mmCIF file of C-alpha atoms and ligand atoms in Angstrom:
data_model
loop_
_atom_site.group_PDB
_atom_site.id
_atom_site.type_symbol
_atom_site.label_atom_id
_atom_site.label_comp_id
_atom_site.label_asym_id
_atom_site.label_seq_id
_atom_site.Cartn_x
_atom_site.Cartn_y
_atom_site.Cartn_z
ATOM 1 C CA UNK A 28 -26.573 -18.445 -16.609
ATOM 2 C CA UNK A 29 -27.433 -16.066 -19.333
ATOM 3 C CA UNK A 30 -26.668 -17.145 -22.881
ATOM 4 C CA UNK A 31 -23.052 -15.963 -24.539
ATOM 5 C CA UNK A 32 -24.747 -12.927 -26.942
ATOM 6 C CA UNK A 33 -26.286 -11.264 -23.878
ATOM 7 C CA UNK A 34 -22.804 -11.550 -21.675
ATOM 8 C CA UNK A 35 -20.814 -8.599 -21.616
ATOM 9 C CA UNK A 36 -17.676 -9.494 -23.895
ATOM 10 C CA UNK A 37 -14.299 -8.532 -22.687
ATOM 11 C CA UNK A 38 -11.025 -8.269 -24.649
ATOM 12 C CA UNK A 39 -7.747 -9.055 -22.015
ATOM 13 C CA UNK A 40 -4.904 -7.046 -22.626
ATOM 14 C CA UNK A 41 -1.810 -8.210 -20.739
ATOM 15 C CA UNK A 42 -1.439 -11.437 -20.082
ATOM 16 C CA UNK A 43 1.823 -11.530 -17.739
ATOM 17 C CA UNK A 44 1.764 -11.923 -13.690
ATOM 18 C CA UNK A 45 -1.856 -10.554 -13.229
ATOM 19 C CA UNK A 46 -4.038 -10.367 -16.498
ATOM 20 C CA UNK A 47 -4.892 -14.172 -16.360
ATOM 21 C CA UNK A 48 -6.724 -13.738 -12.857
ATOM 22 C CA UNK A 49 -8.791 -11.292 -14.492
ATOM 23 C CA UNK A 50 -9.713 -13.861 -17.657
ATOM 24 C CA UNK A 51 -9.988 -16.566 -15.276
ATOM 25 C CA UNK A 52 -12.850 -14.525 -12.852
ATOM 26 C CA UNK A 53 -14.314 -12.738 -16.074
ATOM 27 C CA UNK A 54 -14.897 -16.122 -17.755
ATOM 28 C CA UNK A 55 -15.923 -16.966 -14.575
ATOM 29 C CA UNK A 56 -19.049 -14.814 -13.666
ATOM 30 C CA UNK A 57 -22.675 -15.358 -15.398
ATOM 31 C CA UNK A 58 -22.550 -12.227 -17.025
ATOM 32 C CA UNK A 59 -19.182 -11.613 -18.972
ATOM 33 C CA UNK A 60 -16.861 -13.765 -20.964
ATOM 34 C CA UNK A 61 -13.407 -13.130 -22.818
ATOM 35 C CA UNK A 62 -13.457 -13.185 -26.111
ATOM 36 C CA UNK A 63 -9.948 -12.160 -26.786
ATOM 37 C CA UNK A 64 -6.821 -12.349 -25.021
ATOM 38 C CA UNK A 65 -3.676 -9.996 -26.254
ATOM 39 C CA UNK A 66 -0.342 -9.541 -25.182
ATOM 40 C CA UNK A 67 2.768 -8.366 -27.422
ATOM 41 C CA UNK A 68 4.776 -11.483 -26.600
ATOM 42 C CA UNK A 69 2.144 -13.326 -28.318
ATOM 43 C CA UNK A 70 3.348 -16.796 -26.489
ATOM 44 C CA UNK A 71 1.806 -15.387 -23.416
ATOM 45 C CA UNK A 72 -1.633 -15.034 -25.345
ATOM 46 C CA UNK A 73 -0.802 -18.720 -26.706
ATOM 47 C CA UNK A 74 -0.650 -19.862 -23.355
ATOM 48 C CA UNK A 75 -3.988 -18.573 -22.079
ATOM 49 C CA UNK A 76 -5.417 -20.255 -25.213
ATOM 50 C CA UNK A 77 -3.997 -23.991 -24.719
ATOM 51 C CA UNK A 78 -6.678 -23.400 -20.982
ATOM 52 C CA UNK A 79 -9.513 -20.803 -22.883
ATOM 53 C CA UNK A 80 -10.059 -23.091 -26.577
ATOM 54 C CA UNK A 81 -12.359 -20.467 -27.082
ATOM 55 C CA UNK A 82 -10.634 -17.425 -27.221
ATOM 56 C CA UNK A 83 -9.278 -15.655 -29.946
ATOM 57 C CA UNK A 84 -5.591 -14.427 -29.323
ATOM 58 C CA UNK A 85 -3.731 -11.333 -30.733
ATOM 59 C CA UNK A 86 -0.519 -9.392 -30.361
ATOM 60 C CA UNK A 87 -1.292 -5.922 -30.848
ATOM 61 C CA UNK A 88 -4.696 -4.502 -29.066
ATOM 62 C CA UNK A 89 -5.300 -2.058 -31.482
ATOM 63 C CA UNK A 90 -6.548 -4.606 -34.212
ATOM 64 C CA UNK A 91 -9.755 -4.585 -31.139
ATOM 65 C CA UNK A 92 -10.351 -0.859 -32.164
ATOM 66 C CA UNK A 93 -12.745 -1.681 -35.044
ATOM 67 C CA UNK A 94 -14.418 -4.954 -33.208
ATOM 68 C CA UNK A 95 -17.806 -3.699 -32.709
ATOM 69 C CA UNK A 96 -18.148 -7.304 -30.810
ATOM 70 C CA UNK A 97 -16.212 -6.265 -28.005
ATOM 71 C CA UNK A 98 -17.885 -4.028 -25.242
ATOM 72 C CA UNK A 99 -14.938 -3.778 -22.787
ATOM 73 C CA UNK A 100 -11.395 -4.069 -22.237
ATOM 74 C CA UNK A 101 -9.212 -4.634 -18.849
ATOM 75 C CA UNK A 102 -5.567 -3.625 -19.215
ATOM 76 C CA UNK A 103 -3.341 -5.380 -17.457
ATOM 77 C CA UNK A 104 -0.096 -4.096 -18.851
ATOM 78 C CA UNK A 105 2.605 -2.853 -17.414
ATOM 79 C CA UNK A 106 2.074 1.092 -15.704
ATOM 80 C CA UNK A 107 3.678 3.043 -18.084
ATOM 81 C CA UNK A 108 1.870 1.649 -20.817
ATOM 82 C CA UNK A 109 -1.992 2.429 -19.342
ATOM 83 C CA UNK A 110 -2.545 6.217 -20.618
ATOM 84 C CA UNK A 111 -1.982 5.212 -24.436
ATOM 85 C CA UNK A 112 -3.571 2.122 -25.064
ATOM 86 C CA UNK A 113 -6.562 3.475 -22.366
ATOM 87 C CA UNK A 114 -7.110 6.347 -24.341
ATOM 88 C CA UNK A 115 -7.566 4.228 -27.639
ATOM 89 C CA UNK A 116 -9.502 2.050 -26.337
ATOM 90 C CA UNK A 117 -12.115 5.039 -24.917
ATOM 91 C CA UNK A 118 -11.423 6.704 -28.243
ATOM 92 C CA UNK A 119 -13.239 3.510 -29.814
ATOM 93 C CA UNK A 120 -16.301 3.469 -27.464
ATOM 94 C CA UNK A 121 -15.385 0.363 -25.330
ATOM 95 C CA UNK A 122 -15.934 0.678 -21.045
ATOM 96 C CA UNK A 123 -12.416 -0.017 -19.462
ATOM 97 C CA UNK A 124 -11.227 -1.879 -16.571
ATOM 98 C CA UNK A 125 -7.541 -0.750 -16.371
ATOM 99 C CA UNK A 126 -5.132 -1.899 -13.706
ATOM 100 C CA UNK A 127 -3.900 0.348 -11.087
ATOM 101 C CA UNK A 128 -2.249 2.904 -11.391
ATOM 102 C CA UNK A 129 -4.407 4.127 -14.390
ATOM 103 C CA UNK A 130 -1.398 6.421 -15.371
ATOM 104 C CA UNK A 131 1.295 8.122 -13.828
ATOM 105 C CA UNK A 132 0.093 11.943 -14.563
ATOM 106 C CA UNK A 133 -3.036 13.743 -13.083
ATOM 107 C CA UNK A 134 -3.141 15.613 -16.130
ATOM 108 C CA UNK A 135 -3.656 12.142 -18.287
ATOM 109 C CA UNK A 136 -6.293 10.922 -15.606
ATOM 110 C CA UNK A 137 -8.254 13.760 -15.783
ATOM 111 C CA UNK A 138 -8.221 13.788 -19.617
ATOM 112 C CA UNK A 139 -8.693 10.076 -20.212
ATOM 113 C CA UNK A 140 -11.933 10.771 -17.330
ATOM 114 C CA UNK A 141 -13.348 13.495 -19.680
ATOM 115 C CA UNK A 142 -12.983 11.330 -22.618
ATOM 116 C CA UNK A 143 -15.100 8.272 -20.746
ATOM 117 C CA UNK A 144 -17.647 10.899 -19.619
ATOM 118 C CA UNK A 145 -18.212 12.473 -23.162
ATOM 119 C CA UNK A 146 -18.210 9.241 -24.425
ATOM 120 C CA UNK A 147 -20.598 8.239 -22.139
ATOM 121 C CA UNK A 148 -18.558 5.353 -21.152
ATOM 122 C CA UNK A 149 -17.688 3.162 -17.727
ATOM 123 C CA UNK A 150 -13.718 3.904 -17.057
ATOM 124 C CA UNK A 151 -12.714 2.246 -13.936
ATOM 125 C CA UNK A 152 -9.307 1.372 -12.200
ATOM 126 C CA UNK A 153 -8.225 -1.964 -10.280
ATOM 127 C CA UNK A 154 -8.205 -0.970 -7.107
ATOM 128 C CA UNK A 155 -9.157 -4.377 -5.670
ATOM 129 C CA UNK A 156 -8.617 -3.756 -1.818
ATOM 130 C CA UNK A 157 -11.377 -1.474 -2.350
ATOM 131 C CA UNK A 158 -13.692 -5.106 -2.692
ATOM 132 C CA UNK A 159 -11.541 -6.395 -0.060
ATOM 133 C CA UNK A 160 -14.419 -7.655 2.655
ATOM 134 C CA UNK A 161 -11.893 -6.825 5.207
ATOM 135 C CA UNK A 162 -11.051 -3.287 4.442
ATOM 136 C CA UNK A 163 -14.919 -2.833 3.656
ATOM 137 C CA UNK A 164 -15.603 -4.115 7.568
ATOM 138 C CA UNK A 165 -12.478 -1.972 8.580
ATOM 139 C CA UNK A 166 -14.410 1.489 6.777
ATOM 140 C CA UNK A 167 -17.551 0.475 8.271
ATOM 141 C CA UNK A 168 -15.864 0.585 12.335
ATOM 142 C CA UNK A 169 -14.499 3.684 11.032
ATOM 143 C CA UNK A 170 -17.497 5.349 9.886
ATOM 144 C CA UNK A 171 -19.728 4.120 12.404
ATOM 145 C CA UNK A 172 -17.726 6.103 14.967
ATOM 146 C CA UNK A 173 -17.234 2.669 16.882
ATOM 147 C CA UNK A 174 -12.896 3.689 16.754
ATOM 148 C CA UNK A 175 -13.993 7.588 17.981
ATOM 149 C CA UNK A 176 -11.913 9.774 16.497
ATOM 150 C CA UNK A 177 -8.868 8.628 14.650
ATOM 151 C CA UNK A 178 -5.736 9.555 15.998
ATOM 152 C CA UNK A 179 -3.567 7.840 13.198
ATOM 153 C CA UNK A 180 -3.040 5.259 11.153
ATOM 154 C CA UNK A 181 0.227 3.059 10.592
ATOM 155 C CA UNK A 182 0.604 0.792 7.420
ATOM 156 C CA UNK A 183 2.817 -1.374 6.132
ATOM 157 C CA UNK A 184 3.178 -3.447 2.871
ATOM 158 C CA UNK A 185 6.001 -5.092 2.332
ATOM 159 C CA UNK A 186 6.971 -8.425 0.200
ATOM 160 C CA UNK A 187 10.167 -9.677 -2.001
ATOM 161 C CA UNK A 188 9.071 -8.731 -5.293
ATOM 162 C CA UNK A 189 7.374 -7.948 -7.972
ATOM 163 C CA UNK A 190 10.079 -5.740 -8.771
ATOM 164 C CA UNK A 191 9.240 -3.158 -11.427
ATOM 165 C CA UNK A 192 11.293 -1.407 -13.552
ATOM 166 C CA UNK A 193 9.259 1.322 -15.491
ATOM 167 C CA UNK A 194 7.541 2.838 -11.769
ATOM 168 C CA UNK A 195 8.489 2.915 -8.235
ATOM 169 C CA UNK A 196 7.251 1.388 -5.829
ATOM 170 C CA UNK A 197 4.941 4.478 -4.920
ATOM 171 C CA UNK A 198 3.346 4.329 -7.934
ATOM 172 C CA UNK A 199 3.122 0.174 -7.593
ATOM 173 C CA UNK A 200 2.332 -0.695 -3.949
ATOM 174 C CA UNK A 201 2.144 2.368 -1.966
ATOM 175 C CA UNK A 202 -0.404 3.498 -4.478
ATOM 176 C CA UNK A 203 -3.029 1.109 -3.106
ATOM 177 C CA UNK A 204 -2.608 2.054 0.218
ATOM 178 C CA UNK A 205 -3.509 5.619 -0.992
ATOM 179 C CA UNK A 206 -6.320 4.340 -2.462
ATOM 180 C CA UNK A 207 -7.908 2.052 0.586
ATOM 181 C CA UNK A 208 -7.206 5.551 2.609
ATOM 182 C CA UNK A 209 -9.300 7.803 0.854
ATOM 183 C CA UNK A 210 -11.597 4.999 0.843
ATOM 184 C CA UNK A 211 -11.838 4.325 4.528
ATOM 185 C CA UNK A 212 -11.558 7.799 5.826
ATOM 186 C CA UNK A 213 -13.003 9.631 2.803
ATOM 187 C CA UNK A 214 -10.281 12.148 2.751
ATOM 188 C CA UNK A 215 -7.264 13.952 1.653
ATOM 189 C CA UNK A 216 -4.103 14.966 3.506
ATOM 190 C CA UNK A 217 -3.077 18.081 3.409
ATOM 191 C CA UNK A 218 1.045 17.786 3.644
ATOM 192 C CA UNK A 219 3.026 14.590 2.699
ATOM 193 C CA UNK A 220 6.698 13.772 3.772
ATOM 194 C CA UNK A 221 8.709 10.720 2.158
ATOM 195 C CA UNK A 222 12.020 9.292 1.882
ATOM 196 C CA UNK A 223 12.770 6.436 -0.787
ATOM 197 C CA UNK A 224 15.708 4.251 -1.751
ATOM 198 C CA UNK A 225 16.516 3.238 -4.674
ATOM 199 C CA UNK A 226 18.905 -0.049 -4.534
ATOM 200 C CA UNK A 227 18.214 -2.259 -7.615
ATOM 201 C CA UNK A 228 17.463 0.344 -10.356
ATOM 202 C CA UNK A 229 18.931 3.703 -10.357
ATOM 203 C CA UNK A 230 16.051 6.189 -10.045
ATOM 204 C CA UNK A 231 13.014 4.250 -9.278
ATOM 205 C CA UNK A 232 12.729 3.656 -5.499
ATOM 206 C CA UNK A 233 12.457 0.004 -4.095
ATOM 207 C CA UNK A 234 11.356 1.374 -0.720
ATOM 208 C CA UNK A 235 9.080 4.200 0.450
ATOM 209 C CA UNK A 236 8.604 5.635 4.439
ATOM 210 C CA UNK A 237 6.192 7.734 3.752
ATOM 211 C CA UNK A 238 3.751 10.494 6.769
ATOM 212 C CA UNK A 239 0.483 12.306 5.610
ATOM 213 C CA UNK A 240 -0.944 14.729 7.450
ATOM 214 C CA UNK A 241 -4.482 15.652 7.336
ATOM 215 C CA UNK A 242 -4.332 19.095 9.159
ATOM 216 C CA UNK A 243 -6.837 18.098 11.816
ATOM 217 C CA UNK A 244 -4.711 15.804 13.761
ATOM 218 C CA UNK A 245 -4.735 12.420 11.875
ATOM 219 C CA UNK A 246 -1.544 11.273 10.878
ATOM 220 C CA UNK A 247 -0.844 8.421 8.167
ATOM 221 C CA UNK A 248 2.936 6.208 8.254
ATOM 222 C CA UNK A 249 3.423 4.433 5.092
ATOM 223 C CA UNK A 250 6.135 1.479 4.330
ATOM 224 C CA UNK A 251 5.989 -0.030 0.941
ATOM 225 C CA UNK A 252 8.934 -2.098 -0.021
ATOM 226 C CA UNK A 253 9.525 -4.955 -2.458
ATOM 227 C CA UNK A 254 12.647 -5.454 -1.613
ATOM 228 C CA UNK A 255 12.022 -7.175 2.032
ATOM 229 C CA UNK A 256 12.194 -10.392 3.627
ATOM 230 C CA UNK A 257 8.801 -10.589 4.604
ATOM 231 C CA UNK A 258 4.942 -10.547 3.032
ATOM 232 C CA UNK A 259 3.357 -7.817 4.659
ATOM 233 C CA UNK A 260 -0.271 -6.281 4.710
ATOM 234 C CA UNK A 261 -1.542 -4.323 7.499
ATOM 235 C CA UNK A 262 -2.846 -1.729 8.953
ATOM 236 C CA UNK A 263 -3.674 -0.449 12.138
ATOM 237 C CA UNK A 264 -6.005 2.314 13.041
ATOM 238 C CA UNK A 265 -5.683 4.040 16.508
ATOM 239 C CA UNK A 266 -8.576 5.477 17.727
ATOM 240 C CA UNK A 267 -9.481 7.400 20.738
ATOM 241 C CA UNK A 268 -12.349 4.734 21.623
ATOM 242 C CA UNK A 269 -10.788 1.181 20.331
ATOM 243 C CA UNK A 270 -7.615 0.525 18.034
ATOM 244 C CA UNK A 271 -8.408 -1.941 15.024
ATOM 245 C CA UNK A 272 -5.499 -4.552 13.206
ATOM 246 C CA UNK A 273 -6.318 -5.546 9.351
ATOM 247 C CA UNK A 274 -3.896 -8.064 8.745
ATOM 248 C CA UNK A 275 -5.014 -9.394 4.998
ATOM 249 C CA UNK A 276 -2.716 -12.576 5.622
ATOM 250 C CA UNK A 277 -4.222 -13.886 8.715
ATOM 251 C CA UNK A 278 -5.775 -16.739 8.334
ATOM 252 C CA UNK A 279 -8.033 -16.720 12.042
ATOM 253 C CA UNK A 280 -9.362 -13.208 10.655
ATOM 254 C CA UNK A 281 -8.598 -9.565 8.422
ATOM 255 C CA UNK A 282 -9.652 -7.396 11.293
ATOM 256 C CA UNK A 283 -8.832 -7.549 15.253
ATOM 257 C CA UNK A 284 -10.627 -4.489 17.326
ATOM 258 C CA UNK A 285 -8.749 -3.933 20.795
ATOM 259 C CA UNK A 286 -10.893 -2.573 22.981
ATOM 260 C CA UNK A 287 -7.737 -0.449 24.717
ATOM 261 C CA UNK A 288 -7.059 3.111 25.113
ATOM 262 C CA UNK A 289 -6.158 5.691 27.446
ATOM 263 C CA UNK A 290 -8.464 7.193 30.275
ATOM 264 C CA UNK A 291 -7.625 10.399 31.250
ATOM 265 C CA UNK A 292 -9.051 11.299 35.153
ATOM 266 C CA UNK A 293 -11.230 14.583 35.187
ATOM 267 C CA UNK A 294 -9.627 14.667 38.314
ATOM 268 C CA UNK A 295 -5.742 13.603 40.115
ATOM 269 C CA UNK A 296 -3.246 14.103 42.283
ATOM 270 C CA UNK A 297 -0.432 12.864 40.654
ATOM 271 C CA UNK A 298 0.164 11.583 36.670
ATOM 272 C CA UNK A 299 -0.752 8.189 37.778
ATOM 273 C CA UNK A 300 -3.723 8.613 38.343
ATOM 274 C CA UNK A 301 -4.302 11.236 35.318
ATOM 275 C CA UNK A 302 -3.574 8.357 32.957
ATOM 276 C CA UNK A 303 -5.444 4.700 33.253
ATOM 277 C CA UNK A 304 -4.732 2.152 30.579
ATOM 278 C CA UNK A 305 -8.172 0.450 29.547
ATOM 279 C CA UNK A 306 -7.072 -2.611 28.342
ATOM 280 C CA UNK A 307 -10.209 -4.347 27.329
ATOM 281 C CA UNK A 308 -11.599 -7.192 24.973
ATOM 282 C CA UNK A 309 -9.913 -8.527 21.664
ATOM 283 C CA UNK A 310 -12.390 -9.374 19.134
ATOM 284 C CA UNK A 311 -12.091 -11.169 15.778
ATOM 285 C CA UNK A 312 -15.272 -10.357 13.694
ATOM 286 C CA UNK A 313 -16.630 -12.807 11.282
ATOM 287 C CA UNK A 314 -15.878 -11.694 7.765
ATOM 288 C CA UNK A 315 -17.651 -13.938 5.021
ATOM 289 C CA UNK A 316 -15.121 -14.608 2.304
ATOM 290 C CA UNK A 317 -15.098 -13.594 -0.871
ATOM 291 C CA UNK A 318 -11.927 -13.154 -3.590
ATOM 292 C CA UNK A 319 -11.515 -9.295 -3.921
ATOM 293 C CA UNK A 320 -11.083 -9.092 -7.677
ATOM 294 C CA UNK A 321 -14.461 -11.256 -8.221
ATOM 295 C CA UNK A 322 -16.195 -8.728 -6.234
ATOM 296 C CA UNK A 323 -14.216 -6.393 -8.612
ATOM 297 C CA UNK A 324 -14.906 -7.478 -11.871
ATOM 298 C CA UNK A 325 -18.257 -8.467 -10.923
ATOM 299 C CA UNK A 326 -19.104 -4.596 -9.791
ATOM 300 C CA UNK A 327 -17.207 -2.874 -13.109
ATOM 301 C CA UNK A 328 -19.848 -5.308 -15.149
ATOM 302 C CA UNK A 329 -22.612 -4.331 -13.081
ATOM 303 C CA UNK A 330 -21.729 -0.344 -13.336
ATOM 304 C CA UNK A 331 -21.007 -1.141 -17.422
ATOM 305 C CA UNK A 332 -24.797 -3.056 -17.420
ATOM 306 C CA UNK A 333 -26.268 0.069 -15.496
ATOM 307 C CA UNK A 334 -24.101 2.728 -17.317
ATOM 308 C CA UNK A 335 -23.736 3.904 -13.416
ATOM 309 C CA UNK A 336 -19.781 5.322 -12.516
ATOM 310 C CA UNK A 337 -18.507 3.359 -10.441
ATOM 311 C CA UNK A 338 -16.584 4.427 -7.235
ATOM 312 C CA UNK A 339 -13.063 3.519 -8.235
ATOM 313 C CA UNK A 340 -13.292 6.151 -11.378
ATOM 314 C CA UNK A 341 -11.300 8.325 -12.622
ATOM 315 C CA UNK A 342 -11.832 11.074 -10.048
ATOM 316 C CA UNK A 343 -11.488 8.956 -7.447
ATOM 317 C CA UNK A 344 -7.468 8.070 -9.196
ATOM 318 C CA UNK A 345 -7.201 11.709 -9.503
ATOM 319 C CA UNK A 346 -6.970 11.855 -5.515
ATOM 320 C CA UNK A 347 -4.733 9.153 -5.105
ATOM 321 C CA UNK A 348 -2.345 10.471 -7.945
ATOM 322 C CA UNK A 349 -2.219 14.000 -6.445
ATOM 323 C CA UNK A 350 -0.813 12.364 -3.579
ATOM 324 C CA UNK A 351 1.364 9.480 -5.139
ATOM 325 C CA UNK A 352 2.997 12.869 -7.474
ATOM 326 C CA UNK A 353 3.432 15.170 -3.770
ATOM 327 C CA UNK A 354 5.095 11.709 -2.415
ATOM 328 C CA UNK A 355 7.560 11.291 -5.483
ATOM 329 C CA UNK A 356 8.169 15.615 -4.815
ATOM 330 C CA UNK A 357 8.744 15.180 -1.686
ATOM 331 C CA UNK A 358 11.409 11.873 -2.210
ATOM 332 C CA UNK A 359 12.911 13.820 -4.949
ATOM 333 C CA UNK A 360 13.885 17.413 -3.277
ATOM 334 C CA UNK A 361 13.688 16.075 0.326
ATOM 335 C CA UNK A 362 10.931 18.779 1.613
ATOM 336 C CA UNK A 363 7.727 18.192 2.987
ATOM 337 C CA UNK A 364 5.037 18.990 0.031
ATOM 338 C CA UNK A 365 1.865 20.267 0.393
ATOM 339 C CA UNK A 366 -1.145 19.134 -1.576
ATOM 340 C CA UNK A 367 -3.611 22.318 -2.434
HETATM 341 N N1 NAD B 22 -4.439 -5.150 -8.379
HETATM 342 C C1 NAD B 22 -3.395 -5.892 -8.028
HETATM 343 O O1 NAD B 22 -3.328 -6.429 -6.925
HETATM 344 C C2 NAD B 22 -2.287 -6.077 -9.024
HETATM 345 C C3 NAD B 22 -1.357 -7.115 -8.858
HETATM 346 C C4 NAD B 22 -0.351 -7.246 -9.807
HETATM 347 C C5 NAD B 22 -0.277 -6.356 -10.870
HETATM 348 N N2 NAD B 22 -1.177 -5.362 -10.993
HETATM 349 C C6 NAD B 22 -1.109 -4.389 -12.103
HETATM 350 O O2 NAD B 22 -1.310 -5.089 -13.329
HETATM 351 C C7 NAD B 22 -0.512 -4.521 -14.353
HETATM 352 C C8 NAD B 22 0.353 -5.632 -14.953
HETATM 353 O O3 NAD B 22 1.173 -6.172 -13.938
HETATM 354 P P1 NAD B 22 1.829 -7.629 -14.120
HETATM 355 O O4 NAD B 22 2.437 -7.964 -12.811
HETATM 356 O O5 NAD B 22 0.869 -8.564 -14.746
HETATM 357 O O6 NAD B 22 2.999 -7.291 -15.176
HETATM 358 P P2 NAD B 22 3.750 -8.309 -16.111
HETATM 359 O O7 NAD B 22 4.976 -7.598 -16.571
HETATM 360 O O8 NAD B 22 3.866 -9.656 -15.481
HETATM 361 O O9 NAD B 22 2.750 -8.477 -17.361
HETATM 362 C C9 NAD B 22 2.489 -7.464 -18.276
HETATM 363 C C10 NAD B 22 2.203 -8.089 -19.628
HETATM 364 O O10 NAD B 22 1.837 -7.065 -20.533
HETATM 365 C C11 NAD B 22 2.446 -7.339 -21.803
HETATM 366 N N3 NAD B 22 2.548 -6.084 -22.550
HETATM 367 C C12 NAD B 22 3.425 -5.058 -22.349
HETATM 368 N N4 NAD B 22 3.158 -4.045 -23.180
HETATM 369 C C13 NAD B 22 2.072 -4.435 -23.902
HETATM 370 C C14 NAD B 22 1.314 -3.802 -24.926
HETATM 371 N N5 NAD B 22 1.597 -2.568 -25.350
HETATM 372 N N6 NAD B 22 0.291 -4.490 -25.483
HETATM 373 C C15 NAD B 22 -0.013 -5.746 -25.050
HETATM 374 N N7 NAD B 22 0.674 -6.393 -24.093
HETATM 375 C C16 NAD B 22 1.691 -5.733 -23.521
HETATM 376 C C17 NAD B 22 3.774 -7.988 -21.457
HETATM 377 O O11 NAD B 22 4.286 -8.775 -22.523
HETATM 378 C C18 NAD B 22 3.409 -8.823 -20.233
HETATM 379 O O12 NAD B 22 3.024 -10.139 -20.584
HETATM 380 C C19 NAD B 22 0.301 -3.393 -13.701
HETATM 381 O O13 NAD B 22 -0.372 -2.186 -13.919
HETATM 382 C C20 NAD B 22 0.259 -3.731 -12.220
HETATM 383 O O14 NAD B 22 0.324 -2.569 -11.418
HETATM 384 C C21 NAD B 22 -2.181 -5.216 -10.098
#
């Protein structure tokens, strides 16, 4: 355990559904602890104080601008919020940790990423399925070739609630599935289709059914919806060697590999024959445990100690929001849109 002047000191900002995991793993690791807590409905910042005694509590995160004490800040406010109080923070030399999305315009992630470069600082968005161990073995079967080549990928994530109201759901759930793509195959598509509904708020979609296509035969079915009976996360990659399940809420194990496919006969008389089902072994790999968002947090202070960019920078959101803004497009005229 070091001692408290050589931790990395973190500032909260948000303290609603999802900023108190973040104070609760950052006071957590050996290397960081939060020194402030803020939130505009300063009862929330109240509230993390009666567990935290020792943090100090505020109500607007700009009186952090001038605290030369504080070396980074994690943003956990709501979406439309980020690009602003991001930019402020980079303008005033501290790293930041800011929850996904990082903003809803490319434009504003590519500018807040040349600000963190010039300023020679860490800028890094929560995309925590990226530290999922799961999706990490799921990448790993992928890029060791043990799936072949990937036919396509079907993914759904689905739950009842949390139900924004200043993004859709593309920009709130569908946008880590974009993320844990271009993670796990380490590319782009090419052409995106989507339909959305919007039931609850007029204008920002509830649900999204959503195909990529990569343009050399993968193909990628979204379905994000917080408006549905049931707590979803899954995908399932189809391969032309084995097919693979990651199913983040089962509890026997994240990934299943099916050792099935399709055999097609050099050889045959008839289609029978052409076509033989393989319908192999089901395995359950053993993935070691570990929460997501400690791996997380404990990476952005180990990229902030090493002054190293980490993968889930801002160039890395610049992919996923070229696709999340040809996804809205392509809801909003009803065309297919291509992604240059
Ligand atoms: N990585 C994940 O799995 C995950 C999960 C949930 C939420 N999130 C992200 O975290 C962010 C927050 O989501 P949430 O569910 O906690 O939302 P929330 O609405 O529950 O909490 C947001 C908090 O921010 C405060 N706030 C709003 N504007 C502020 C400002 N200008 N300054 C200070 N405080 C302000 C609000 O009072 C509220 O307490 C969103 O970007 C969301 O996408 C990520």
């Amino acid at each position: 355990m070091q001692d408290k002047e050589s931790k990395v000191k973190i500032a909260v900002i948000g303290c609603g559904h999802w900023g108190p995991n973040h104070i609760r793993t950052f006071n957590f690791l050996p290397d960081s602890y939060v020194s402030v807590v803020v939130d505009s409905d300063i009862e929330k910042a109240n509230s993390i104080k009666r567990l935290y005694p020792h943090v100090a509590v505020d109500s607007d995160y700009r009186n952090l601008l001038k605290d030369k004490s504080i070396d980074a800040a994690v943003v956990a406010t709501p979406t439309s919020t980020h690009y602003r109080i991001v930019r402020d923070l980079l303008e005033s030399g501290k790293h930041v940790l800011c929850e996904k999305p990082l903003c809803t315009e490319l434009a504003e992630a590519e500018e807040l990423g040349r600000i963190a470069g010039e300023k020679g600082l860490i800028l890094a968005v929560g995309y925590v399925f990226l530290f999922n161990n799961g999706i990490s073995k799921l990448k790993e079967l992928i890029e060791s070739g043990a799936l072949g080549a990937l036919h396509y990928i079907s993914i759904s994530r689905t739950n009842l609630g949390p139900i924004r109201t200043d993004v859709n759901v593309v920009y709130d759930l569908m946008t880590h599935d974009l993320s844990i793509l271009h993670h796990i195959t380490g590319k782009s598509p090419l052409r995106v289709t989507g339909v959305g509904g919007s039931y609850l708020k007029k204008g920002i979609e509830d649900v999204a059914f959503v195909t990529l296509e990569y343009g050399d035969g993968l193909i990628v079915s979204i379905r994000a919806s917080w408006l549905d009976p049931h707590k979803v996360r899954q995908i399932t990659v189809v391969g032309n060697k084995k097919m693979a399940l990651w199913d983040d809420l089962d509890q026997t194990g994240a990934i299943t590999i099916y050792d099935k496919g399709v055999m097609q006969q050099p050889s045959y008389t008839d289609f029978a024959e052409f076509i033989r089902l393989r319908d192999g072994d089901i395995t359950i790999p053993k993935i070691p445990f570990a929460e997501p968002l400690k791996n997380q947090d404990q990476y952005f202070i180990s990229m902030v100690r090493q002054k190293k960019s980490p993968v889930n920078n801002a160039a890395f959101e610049c992919n996923v929001l070229r696709v999340i803004q040809a996804v809205n497009e392509s809801i909003k005229t009803g065309r297919s849109v291509s992604i240059g």
